[in-house]
Each structure stands twice: as C-alpha cells, then as structure tokens.
mmCIF file of N, CA, C and O and ligand atoms in Angstrom:
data_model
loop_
_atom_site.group_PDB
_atom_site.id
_atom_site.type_symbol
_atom_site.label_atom_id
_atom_site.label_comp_id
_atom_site.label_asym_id
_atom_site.label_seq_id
_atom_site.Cartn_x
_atom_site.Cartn_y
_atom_site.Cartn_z
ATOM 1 N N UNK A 89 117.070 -49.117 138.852
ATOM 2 C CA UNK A 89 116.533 -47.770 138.665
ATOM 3 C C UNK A 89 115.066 -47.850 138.276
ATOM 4 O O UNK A 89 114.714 -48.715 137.474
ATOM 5 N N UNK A 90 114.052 -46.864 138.882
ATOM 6 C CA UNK A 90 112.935 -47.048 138.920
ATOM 7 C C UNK A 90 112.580 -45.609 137.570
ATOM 8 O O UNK A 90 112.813 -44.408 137.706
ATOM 9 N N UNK A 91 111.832 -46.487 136.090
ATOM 10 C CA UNK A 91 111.919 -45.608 135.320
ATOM 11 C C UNK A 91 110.380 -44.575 135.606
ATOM 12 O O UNK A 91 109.477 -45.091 134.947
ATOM 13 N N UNK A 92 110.060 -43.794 136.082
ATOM 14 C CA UNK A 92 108.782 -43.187 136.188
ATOM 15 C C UNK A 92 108.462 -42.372 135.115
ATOM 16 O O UNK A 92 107.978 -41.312 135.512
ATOM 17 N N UNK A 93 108.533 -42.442 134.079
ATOM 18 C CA UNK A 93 108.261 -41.399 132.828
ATOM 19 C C UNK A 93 109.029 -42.558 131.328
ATOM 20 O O UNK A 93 110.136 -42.968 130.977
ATOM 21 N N UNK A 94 107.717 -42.646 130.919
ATOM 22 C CA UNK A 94 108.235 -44.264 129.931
ATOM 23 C C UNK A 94 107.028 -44.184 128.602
ATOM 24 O O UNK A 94 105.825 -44.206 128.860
ATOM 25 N N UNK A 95 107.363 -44.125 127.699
ATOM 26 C CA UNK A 95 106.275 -44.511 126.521
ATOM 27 C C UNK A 95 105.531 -45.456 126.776
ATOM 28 O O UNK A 95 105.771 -46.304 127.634
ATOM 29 N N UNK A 96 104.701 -45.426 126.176
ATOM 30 C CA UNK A 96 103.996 -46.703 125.880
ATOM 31 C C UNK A 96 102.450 -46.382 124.981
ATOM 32 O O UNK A 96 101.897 -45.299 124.793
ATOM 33 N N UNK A 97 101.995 -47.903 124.493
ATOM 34 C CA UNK A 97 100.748 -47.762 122.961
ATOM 35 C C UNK A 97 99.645 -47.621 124.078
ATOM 36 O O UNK A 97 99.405 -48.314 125.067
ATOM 37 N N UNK A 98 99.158 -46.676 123.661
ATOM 38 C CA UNK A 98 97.545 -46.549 124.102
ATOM 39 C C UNK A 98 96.456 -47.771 123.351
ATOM 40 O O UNK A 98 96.214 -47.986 122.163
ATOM 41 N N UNK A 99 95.981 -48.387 124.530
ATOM 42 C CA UNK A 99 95.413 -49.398 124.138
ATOM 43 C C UNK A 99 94.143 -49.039 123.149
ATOM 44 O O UNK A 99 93.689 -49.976 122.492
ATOM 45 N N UNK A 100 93.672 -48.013 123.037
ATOM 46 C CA UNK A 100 92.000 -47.943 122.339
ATOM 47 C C UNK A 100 92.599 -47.363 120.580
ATOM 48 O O UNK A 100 92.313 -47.754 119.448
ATOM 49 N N UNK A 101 93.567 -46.230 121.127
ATOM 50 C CA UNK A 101 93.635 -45.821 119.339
ATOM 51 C C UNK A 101 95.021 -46.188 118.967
ATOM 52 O O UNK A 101 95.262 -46.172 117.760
ATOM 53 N N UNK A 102 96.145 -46.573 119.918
ATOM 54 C CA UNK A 102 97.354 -47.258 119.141
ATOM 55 C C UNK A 102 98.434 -46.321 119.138
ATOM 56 O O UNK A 102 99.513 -46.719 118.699
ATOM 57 N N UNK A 103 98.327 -45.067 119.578
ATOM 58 C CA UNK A 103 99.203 -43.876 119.428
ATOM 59 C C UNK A 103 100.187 -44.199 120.470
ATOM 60 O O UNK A 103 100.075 -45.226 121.140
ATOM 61 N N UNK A 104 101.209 -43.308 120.642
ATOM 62 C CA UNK A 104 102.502 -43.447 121.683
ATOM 63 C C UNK A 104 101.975 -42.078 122.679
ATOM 64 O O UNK A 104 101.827 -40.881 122.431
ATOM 65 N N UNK A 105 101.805 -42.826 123.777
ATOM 66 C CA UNK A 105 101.903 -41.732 124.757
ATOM 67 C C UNK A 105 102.771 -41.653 125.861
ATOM 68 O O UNK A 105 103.161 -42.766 126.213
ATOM 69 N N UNK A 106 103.264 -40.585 126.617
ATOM 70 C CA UNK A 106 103.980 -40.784 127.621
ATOM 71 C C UNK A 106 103.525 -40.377 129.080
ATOM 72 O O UNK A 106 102.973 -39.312 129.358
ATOM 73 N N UNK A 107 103.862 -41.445 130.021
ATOM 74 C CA UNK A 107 103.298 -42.300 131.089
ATOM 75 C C UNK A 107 103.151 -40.563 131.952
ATOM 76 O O UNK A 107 102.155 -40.523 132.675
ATOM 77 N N UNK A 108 103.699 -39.691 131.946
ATOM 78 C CA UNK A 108 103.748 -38.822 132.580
ATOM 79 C C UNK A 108 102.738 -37.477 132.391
ATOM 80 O O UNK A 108 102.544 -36.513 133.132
ATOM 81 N N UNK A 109 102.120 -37.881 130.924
ATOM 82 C CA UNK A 109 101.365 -37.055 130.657
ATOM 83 C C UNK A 109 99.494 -38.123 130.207
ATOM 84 O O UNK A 109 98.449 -37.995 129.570
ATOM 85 N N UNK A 110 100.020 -38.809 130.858
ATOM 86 C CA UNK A 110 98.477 -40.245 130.902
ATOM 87 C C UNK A 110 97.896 -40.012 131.951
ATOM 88 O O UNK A 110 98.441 -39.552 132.954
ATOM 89 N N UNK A 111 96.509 -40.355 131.822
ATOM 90 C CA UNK A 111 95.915 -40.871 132.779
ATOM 91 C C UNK A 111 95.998 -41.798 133.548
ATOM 92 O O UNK A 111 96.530 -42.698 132.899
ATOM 93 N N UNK A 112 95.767 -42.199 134.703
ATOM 94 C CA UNK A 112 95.513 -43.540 135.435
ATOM 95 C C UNK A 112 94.368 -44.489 135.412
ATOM 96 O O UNK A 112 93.665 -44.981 136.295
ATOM 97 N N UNK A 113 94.415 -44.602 133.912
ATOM 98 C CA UNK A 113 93.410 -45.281 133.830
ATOM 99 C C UNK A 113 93.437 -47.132 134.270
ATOM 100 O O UNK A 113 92.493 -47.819 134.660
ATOM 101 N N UNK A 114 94.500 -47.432 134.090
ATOM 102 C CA UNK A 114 94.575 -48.727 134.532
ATOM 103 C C UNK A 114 94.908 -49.034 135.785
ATOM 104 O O UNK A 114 94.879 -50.223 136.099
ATOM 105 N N UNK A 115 95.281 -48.068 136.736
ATOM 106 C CA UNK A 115 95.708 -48.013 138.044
ATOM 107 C C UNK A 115 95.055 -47.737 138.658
ATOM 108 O O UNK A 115 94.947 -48.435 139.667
ATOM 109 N N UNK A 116 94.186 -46.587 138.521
ATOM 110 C CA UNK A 116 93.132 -45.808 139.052
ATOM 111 C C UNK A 116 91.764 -45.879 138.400
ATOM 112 O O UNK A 116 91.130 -44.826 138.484
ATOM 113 N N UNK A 117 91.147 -46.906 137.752
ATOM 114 C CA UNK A 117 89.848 -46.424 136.792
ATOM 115 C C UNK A 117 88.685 -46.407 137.865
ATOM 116 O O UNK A 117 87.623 -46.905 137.491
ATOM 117 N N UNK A 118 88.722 -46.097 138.649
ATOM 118 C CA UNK A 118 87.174 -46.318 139.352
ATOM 119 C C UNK A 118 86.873 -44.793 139.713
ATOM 120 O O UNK A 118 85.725 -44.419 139.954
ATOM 121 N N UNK A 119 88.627 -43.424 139.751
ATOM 122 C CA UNK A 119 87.873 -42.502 139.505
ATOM 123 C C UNK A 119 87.351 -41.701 138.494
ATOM 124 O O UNK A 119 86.858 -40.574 138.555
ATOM 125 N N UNK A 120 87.569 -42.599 137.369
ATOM 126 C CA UNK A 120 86.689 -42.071 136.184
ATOM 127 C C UNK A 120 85.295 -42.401 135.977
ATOM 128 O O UNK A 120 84.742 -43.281 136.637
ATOM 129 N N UNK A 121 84.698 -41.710 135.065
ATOM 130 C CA UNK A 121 83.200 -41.718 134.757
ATOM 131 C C UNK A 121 83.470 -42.267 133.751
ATOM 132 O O UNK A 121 84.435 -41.876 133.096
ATOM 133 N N UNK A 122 82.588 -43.483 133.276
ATOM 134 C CA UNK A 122 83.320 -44.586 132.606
ATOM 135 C C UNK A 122 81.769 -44.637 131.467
ATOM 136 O O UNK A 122 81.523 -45.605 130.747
ATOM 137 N N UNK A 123 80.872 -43.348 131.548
ATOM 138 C CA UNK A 123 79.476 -43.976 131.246
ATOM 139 C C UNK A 123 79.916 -43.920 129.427
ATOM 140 O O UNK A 123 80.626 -43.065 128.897
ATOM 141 N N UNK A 124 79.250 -45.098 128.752
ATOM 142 C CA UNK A 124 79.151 -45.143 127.359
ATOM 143 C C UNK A 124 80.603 -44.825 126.525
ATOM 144 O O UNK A 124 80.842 -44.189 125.499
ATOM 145 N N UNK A 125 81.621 -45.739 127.675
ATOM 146 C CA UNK A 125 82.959 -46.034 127.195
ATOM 147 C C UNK A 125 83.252 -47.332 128.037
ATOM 148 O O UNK A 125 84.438 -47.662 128.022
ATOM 149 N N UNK A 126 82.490 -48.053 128.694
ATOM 150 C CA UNK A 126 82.678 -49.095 129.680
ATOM 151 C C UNK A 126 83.676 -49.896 128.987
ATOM 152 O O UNK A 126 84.543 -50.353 129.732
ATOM 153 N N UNK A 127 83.786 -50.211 127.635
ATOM 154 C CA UNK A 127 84.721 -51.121 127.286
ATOM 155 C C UNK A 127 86.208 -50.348 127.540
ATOM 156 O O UNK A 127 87.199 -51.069 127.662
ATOM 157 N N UNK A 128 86.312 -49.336 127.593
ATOM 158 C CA UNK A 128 87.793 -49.207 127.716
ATOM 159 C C UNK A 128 88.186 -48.932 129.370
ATOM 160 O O UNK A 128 89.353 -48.661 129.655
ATOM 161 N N UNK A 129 87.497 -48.990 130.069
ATOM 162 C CA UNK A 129 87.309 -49.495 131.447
ATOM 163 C C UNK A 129 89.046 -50.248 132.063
ATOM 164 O O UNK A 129 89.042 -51.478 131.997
ATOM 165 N N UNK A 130 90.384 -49.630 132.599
ATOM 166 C CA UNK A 130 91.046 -50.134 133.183
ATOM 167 C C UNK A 130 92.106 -50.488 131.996
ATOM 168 O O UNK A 130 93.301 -50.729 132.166
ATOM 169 N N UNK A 131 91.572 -50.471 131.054
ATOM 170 C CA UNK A 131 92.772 -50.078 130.536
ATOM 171 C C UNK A 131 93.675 -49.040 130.138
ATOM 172 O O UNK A 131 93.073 -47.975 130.273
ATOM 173 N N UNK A 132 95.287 -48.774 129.546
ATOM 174 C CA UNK A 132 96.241 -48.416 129.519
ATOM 175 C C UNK A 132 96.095 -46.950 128.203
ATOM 176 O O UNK A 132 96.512 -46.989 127.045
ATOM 177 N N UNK A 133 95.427 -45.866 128.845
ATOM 178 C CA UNK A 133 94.631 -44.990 127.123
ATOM 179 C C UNK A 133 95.634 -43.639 127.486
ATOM 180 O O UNK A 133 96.376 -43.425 128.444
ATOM 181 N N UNK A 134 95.287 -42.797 126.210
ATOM 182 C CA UNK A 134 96.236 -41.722 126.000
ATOM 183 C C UNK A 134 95.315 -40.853 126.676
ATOM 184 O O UNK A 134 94.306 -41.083 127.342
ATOM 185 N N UNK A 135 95.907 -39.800 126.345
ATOM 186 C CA UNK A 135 95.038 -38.432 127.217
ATOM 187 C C UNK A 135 94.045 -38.004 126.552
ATOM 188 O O UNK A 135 93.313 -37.165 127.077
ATOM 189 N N UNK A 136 93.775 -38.486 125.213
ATOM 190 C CA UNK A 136 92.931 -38.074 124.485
ATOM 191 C C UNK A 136 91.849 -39.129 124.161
ATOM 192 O O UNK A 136 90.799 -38.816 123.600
ATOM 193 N N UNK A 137 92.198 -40.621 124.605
ATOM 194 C CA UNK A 137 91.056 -41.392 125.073
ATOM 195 C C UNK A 137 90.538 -41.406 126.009
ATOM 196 O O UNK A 137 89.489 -42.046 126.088
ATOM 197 N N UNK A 138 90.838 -40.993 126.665
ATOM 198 C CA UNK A 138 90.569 -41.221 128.500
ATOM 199 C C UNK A 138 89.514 -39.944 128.714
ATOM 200 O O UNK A 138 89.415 -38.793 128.290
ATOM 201 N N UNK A 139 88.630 -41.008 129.813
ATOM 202 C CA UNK A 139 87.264 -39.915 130.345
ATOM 203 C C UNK A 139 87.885 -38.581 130.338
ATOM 204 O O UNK A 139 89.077 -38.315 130.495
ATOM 205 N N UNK A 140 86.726 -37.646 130.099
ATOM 206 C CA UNK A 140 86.604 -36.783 130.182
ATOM 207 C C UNK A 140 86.630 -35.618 131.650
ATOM 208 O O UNK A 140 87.140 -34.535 131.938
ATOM 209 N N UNK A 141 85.544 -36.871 132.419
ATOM 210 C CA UNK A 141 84.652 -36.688 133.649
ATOM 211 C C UNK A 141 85.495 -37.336 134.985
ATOM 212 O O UNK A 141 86.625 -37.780 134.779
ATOM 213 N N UNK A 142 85.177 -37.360 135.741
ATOM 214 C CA UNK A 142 85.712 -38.099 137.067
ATOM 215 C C UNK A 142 84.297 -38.405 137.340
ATOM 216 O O UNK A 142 83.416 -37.695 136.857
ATOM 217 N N UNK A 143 83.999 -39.522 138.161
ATOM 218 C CA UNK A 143 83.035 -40.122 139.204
ATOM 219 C C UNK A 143 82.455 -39.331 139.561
ATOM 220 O O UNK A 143 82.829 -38.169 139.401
ATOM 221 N N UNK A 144 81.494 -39.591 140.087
ATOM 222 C CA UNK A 144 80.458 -39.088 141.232
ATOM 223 C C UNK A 144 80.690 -37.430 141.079
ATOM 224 O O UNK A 144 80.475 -36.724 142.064
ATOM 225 N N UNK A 145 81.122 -36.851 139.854
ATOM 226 C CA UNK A 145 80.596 -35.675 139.275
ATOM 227 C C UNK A 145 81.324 -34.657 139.787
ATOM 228 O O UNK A 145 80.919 -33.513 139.993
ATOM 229 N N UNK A 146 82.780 -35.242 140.060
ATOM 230 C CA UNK A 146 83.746 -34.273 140.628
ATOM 231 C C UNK A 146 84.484 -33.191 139.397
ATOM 232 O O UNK A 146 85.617 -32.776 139.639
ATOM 233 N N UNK A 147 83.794 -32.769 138.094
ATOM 234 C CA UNK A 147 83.984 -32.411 137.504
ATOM 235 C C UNK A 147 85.017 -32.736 136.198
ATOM 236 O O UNK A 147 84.892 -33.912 135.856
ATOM 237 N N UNK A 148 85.859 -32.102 135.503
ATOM 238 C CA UNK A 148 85.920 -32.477 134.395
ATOM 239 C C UNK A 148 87.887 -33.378 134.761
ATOM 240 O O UNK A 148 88.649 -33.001 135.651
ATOM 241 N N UNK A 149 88.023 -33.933 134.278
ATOM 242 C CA UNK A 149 89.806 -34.624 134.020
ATOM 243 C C UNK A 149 90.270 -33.857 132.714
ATOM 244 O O UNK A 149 89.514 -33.569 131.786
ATOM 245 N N UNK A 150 91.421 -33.612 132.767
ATOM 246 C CA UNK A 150 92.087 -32.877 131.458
ATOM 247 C C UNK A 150 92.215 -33.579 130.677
ATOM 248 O O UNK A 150 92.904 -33.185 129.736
ATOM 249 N N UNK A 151 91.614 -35.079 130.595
ATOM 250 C CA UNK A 151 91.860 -35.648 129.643
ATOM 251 C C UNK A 151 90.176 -35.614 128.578
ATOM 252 O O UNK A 151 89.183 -34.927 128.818
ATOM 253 N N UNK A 152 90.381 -36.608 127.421
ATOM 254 C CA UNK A 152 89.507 -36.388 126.370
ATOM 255 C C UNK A 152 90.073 -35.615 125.490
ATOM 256 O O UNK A 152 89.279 -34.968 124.807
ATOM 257 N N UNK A 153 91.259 -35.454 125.262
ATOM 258 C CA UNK A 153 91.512 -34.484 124.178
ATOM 259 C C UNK A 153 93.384 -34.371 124.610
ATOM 260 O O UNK A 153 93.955 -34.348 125.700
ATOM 261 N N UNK A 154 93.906 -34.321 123.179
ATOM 262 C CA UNK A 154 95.297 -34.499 123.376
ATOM 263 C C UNK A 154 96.461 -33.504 123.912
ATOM 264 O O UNK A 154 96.593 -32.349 123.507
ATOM 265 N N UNK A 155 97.133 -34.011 124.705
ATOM 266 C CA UNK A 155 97.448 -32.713 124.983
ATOM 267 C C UNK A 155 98.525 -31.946 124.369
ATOM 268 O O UNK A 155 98.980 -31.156 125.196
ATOM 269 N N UNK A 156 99.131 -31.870 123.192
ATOM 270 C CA UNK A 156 99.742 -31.513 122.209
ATOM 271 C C UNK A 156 101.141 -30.813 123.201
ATOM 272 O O UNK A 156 101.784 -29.767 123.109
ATOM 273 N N UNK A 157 101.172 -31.624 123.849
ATOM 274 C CA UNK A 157 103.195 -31.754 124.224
ATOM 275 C C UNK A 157 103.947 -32.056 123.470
ATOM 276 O O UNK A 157 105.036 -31.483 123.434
ATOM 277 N N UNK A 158 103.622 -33.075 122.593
ATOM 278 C CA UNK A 158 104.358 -33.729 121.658
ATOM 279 C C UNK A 158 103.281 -33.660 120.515
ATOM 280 O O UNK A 158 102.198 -33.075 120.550
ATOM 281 N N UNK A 159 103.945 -34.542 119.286
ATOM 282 C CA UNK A 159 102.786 -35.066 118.216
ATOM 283 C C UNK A 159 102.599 -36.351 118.363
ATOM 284 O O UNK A 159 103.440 -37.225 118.570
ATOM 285 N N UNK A 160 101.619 -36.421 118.264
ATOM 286 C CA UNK A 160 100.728 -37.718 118.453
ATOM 287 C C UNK A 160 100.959 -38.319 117.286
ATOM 288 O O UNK A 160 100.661 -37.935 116.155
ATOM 289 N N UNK A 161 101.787 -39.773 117.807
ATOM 290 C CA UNK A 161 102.149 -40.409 116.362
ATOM 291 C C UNK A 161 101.356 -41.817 116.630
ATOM 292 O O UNK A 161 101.805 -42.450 117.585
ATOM 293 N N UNK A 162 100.330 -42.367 115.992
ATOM 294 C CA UNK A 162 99.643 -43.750 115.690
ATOM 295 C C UNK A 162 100.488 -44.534 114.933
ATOM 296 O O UNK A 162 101.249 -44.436 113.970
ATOM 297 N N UNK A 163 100.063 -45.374 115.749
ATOM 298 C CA UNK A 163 100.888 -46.627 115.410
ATOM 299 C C UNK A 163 99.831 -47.937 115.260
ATOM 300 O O UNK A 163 98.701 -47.978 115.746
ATOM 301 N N UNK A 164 100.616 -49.215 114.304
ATOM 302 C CA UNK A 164 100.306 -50.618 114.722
ATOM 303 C C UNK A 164 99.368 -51.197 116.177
ATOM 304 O O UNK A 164 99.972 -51.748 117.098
ATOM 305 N N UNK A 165 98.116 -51.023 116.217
ATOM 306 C CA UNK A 165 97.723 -51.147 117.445
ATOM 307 C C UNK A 165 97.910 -52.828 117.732
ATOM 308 O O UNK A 165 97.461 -53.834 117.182
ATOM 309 N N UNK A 166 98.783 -52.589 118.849
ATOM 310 C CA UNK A 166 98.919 -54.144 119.861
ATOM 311 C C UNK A 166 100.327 -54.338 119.453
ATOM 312 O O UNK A 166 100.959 -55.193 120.074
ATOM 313 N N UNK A 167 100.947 -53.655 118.468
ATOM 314 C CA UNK A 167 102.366 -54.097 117.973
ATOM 315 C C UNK A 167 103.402 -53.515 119.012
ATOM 316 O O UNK A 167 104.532 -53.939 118.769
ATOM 317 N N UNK A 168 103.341 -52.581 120.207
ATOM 318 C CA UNK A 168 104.271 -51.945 120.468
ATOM 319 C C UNK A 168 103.727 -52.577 122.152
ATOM 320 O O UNK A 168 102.611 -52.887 122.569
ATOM 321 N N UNK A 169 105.339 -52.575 122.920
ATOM 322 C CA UNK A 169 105.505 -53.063 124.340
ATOM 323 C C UNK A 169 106.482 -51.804 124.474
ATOM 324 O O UNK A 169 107.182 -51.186 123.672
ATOM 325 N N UNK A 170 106.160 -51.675 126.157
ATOM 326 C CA UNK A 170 107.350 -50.674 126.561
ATOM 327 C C UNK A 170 108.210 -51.515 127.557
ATOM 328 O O UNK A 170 107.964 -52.302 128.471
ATOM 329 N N UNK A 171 109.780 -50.789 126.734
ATOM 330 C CA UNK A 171 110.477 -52.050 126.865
ATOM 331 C C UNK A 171 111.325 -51.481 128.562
ATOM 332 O O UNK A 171 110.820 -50.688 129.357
ATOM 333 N N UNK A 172 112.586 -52.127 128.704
ATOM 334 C CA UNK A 172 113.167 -52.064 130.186
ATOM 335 C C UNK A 172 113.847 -50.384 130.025
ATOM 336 O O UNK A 172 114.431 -49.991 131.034
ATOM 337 N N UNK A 173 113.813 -49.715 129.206
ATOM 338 C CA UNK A 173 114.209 -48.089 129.401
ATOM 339 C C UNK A 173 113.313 -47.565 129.803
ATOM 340 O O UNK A 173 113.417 -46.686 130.659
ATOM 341 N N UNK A 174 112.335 -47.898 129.372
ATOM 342 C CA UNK A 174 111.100 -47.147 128.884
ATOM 343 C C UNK A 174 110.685 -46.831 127.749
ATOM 344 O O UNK A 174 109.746 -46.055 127.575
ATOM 345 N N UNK A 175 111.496 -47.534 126.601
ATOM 346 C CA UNK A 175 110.726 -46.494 125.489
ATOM 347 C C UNK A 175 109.775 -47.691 124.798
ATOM 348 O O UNK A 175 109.297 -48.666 125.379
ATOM 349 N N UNK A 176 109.693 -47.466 123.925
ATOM 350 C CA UNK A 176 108.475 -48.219 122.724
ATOM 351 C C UNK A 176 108.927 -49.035 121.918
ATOM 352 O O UNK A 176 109.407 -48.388 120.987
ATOM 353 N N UNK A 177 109.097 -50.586 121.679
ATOM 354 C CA UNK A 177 109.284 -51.357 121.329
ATOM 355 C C UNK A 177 108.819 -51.996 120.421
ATOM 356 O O UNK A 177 107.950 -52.720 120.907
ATOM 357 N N UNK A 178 108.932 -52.214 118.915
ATOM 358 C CA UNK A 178 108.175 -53.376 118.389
ATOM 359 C C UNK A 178 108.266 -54.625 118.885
ATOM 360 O O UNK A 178 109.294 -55.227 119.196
ATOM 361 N N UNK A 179 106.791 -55.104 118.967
ATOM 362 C CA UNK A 179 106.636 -56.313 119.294
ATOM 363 C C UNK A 179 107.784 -57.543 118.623
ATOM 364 O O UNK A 179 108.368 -58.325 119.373
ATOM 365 N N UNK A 180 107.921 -57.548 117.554
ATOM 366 C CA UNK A 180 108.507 -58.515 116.771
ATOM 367 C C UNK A 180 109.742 -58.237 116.299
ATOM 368 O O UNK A 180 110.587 -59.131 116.249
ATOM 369 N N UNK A 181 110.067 -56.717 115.810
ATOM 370 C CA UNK A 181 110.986 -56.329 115.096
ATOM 371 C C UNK A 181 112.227 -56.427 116.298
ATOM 372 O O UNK A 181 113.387 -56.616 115.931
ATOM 373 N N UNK A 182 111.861 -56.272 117.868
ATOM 374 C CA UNK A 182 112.457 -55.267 118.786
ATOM 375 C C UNK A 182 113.350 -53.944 118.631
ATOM 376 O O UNK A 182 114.281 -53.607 119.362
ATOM 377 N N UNK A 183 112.852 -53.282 117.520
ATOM 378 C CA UNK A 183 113.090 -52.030 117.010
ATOM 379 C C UNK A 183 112.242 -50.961 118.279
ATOM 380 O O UNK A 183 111.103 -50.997 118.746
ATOM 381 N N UNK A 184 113.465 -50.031 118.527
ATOM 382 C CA UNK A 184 112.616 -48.776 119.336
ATOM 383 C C UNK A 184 112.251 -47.659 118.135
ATOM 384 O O UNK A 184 111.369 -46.801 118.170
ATOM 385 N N UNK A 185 113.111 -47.915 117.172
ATOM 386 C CA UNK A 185 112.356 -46.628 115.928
ATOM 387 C C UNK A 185 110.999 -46.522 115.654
ATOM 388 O O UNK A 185 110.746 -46.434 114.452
ATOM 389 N N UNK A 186 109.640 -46.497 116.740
ATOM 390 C CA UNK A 186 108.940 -46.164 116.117
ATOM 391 C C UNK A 186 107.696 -45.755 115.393
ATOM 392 O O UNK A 186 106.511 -46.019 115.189
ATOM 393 N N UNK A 187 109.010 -44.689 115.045
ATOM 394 C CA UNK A 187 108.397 -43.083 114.296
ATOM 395 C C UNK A 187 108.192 -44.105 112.704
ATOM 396 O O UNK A 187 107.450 -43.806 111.768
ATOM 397 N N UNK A 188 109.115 -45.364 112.800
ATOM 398 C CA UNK A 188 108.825 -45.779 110.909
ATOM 399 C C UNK A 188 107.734 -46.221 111.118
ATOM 400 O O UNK A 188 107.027 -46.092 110.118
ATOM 401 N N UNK A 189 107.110 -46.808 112.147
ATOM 402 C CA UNK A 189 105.937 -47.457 111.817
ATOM 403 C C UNK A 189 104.234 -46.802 111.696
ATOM 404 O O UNK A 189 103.116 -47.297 111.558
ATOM 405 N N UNK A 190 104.909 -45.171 111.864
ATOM 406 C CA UNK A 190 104.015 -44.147 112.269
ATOM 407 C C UNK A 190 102.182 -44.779 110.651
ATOM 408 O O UNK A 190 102.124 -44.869 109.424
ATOM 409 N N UNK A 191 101.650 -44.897 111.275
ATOM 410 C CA UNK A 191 100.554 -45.004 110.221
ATOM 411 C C UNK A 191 99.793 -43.151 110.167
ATOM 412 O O UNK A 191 98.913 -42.635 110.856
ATOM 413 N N UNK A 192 100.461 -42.717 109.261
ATOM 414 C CA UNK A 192 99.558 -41.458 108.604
ATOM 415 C C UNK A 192 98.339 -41.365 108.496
ATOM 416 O O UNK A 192 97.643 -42.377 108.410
ATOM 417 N N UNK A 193 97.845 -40.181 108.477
ATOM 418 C CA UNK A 193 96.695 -40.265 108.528
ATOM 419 C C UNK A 193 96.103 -40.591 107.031
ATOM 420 O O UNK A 193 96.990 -40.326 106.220
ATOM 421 N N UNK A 194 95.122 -40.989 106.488
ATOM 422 C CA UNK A 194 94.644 -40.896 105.024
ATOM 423 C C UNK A 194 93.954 -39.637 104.502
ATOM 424 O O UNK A 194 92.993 -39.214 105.145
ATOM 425 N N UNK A 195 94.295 -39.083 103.549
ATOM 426 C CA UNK A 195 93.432 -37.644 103.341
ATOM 427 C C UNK A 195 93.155 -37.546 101.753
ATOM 428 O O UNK A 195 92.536 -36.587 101.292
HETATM 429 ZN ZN1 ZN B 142 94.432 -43.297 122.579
#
C-alpha cells in the first residue's frame, strides 16, 4: 500500500508536518525562490518554512506561514523519522507518541 499522506519533522524548525499539506520542497525545489534561504534549499520544510515566492516571479506559494489545520507541535530536531505507516517516529525510543516530546514554547 502506497501511503500518500504521512507525517514527518520539518527539517529547518523540527515541527511535525503533514506530507499533504507541505511543500515540495525536496522533490520540487527549483520551483521555489530560494533567495536568502539557500541553505534550506531541497530540503524536507513545513509550510511555514518554505518559500514564500516561486521562481522566475510566478508569484506568491501559500507557503511561509503555517497553515493552522492542525497545531503545530515542535519537536527534538533530527530526533523524529517517518516510519512504514506514516506516522512520526522517535529516532531511538521507536515511540510514535510524539505529542510527549512536544518542546513548548518558553514564555
Ligand atoms: Zn518548519
């Protein structure tokens, strides 16, 4: 079974996003406008990292900003793999819970 809609850690801020509401940034990055974000260039980002712009000035991508389908829960950045369901995996623990590892914000 081919899972097309799957969690997974956004590589730049660590949050859980889902594959259906992402960009193509690692599949597709050449049609983004990549200016004065080059390092995150092709990799795997949430909707709220990901260009703003498209290329060659085809106007704006809905991304740059989250799209509050869900809540945006941050996590352990680099700790989480998406596993053979699709969902979100600790690296080490192989726990899918996680919402425990959610890092709060500080206030
Ligand atoms: Zn992100």
């Amino acid at each position: 079974m081919v899972v097309d809609m799957s969690l997974f850690q956004c590589e730049c801020c660590g949050c859980c996003e889902n594959t259906a509401l992402a960009p193509m940034t690692r599949y597709l990055p050449d049609i983004y406008d990549w200016n004065g974000m080059e390092q995150l260039k092709g990799k795997e980002l949430c909707s709220a990292c990901a260009p703003g712009h498209f290329a060659d000035g085809q106007g704006f991508t809905d991304y740059g900003e989250w799209h509050d389908q869900f809540p945006r829960v941050f996590l352990p950045k680099g700790m989480f793999k998406t596993n053979r369901v699709g969902n979100l995996e600790h690296i080490e623990t192989g726990s899918e819970d996680f919402r425990q590892y959610e890092i709060k914000p500080k206030s």
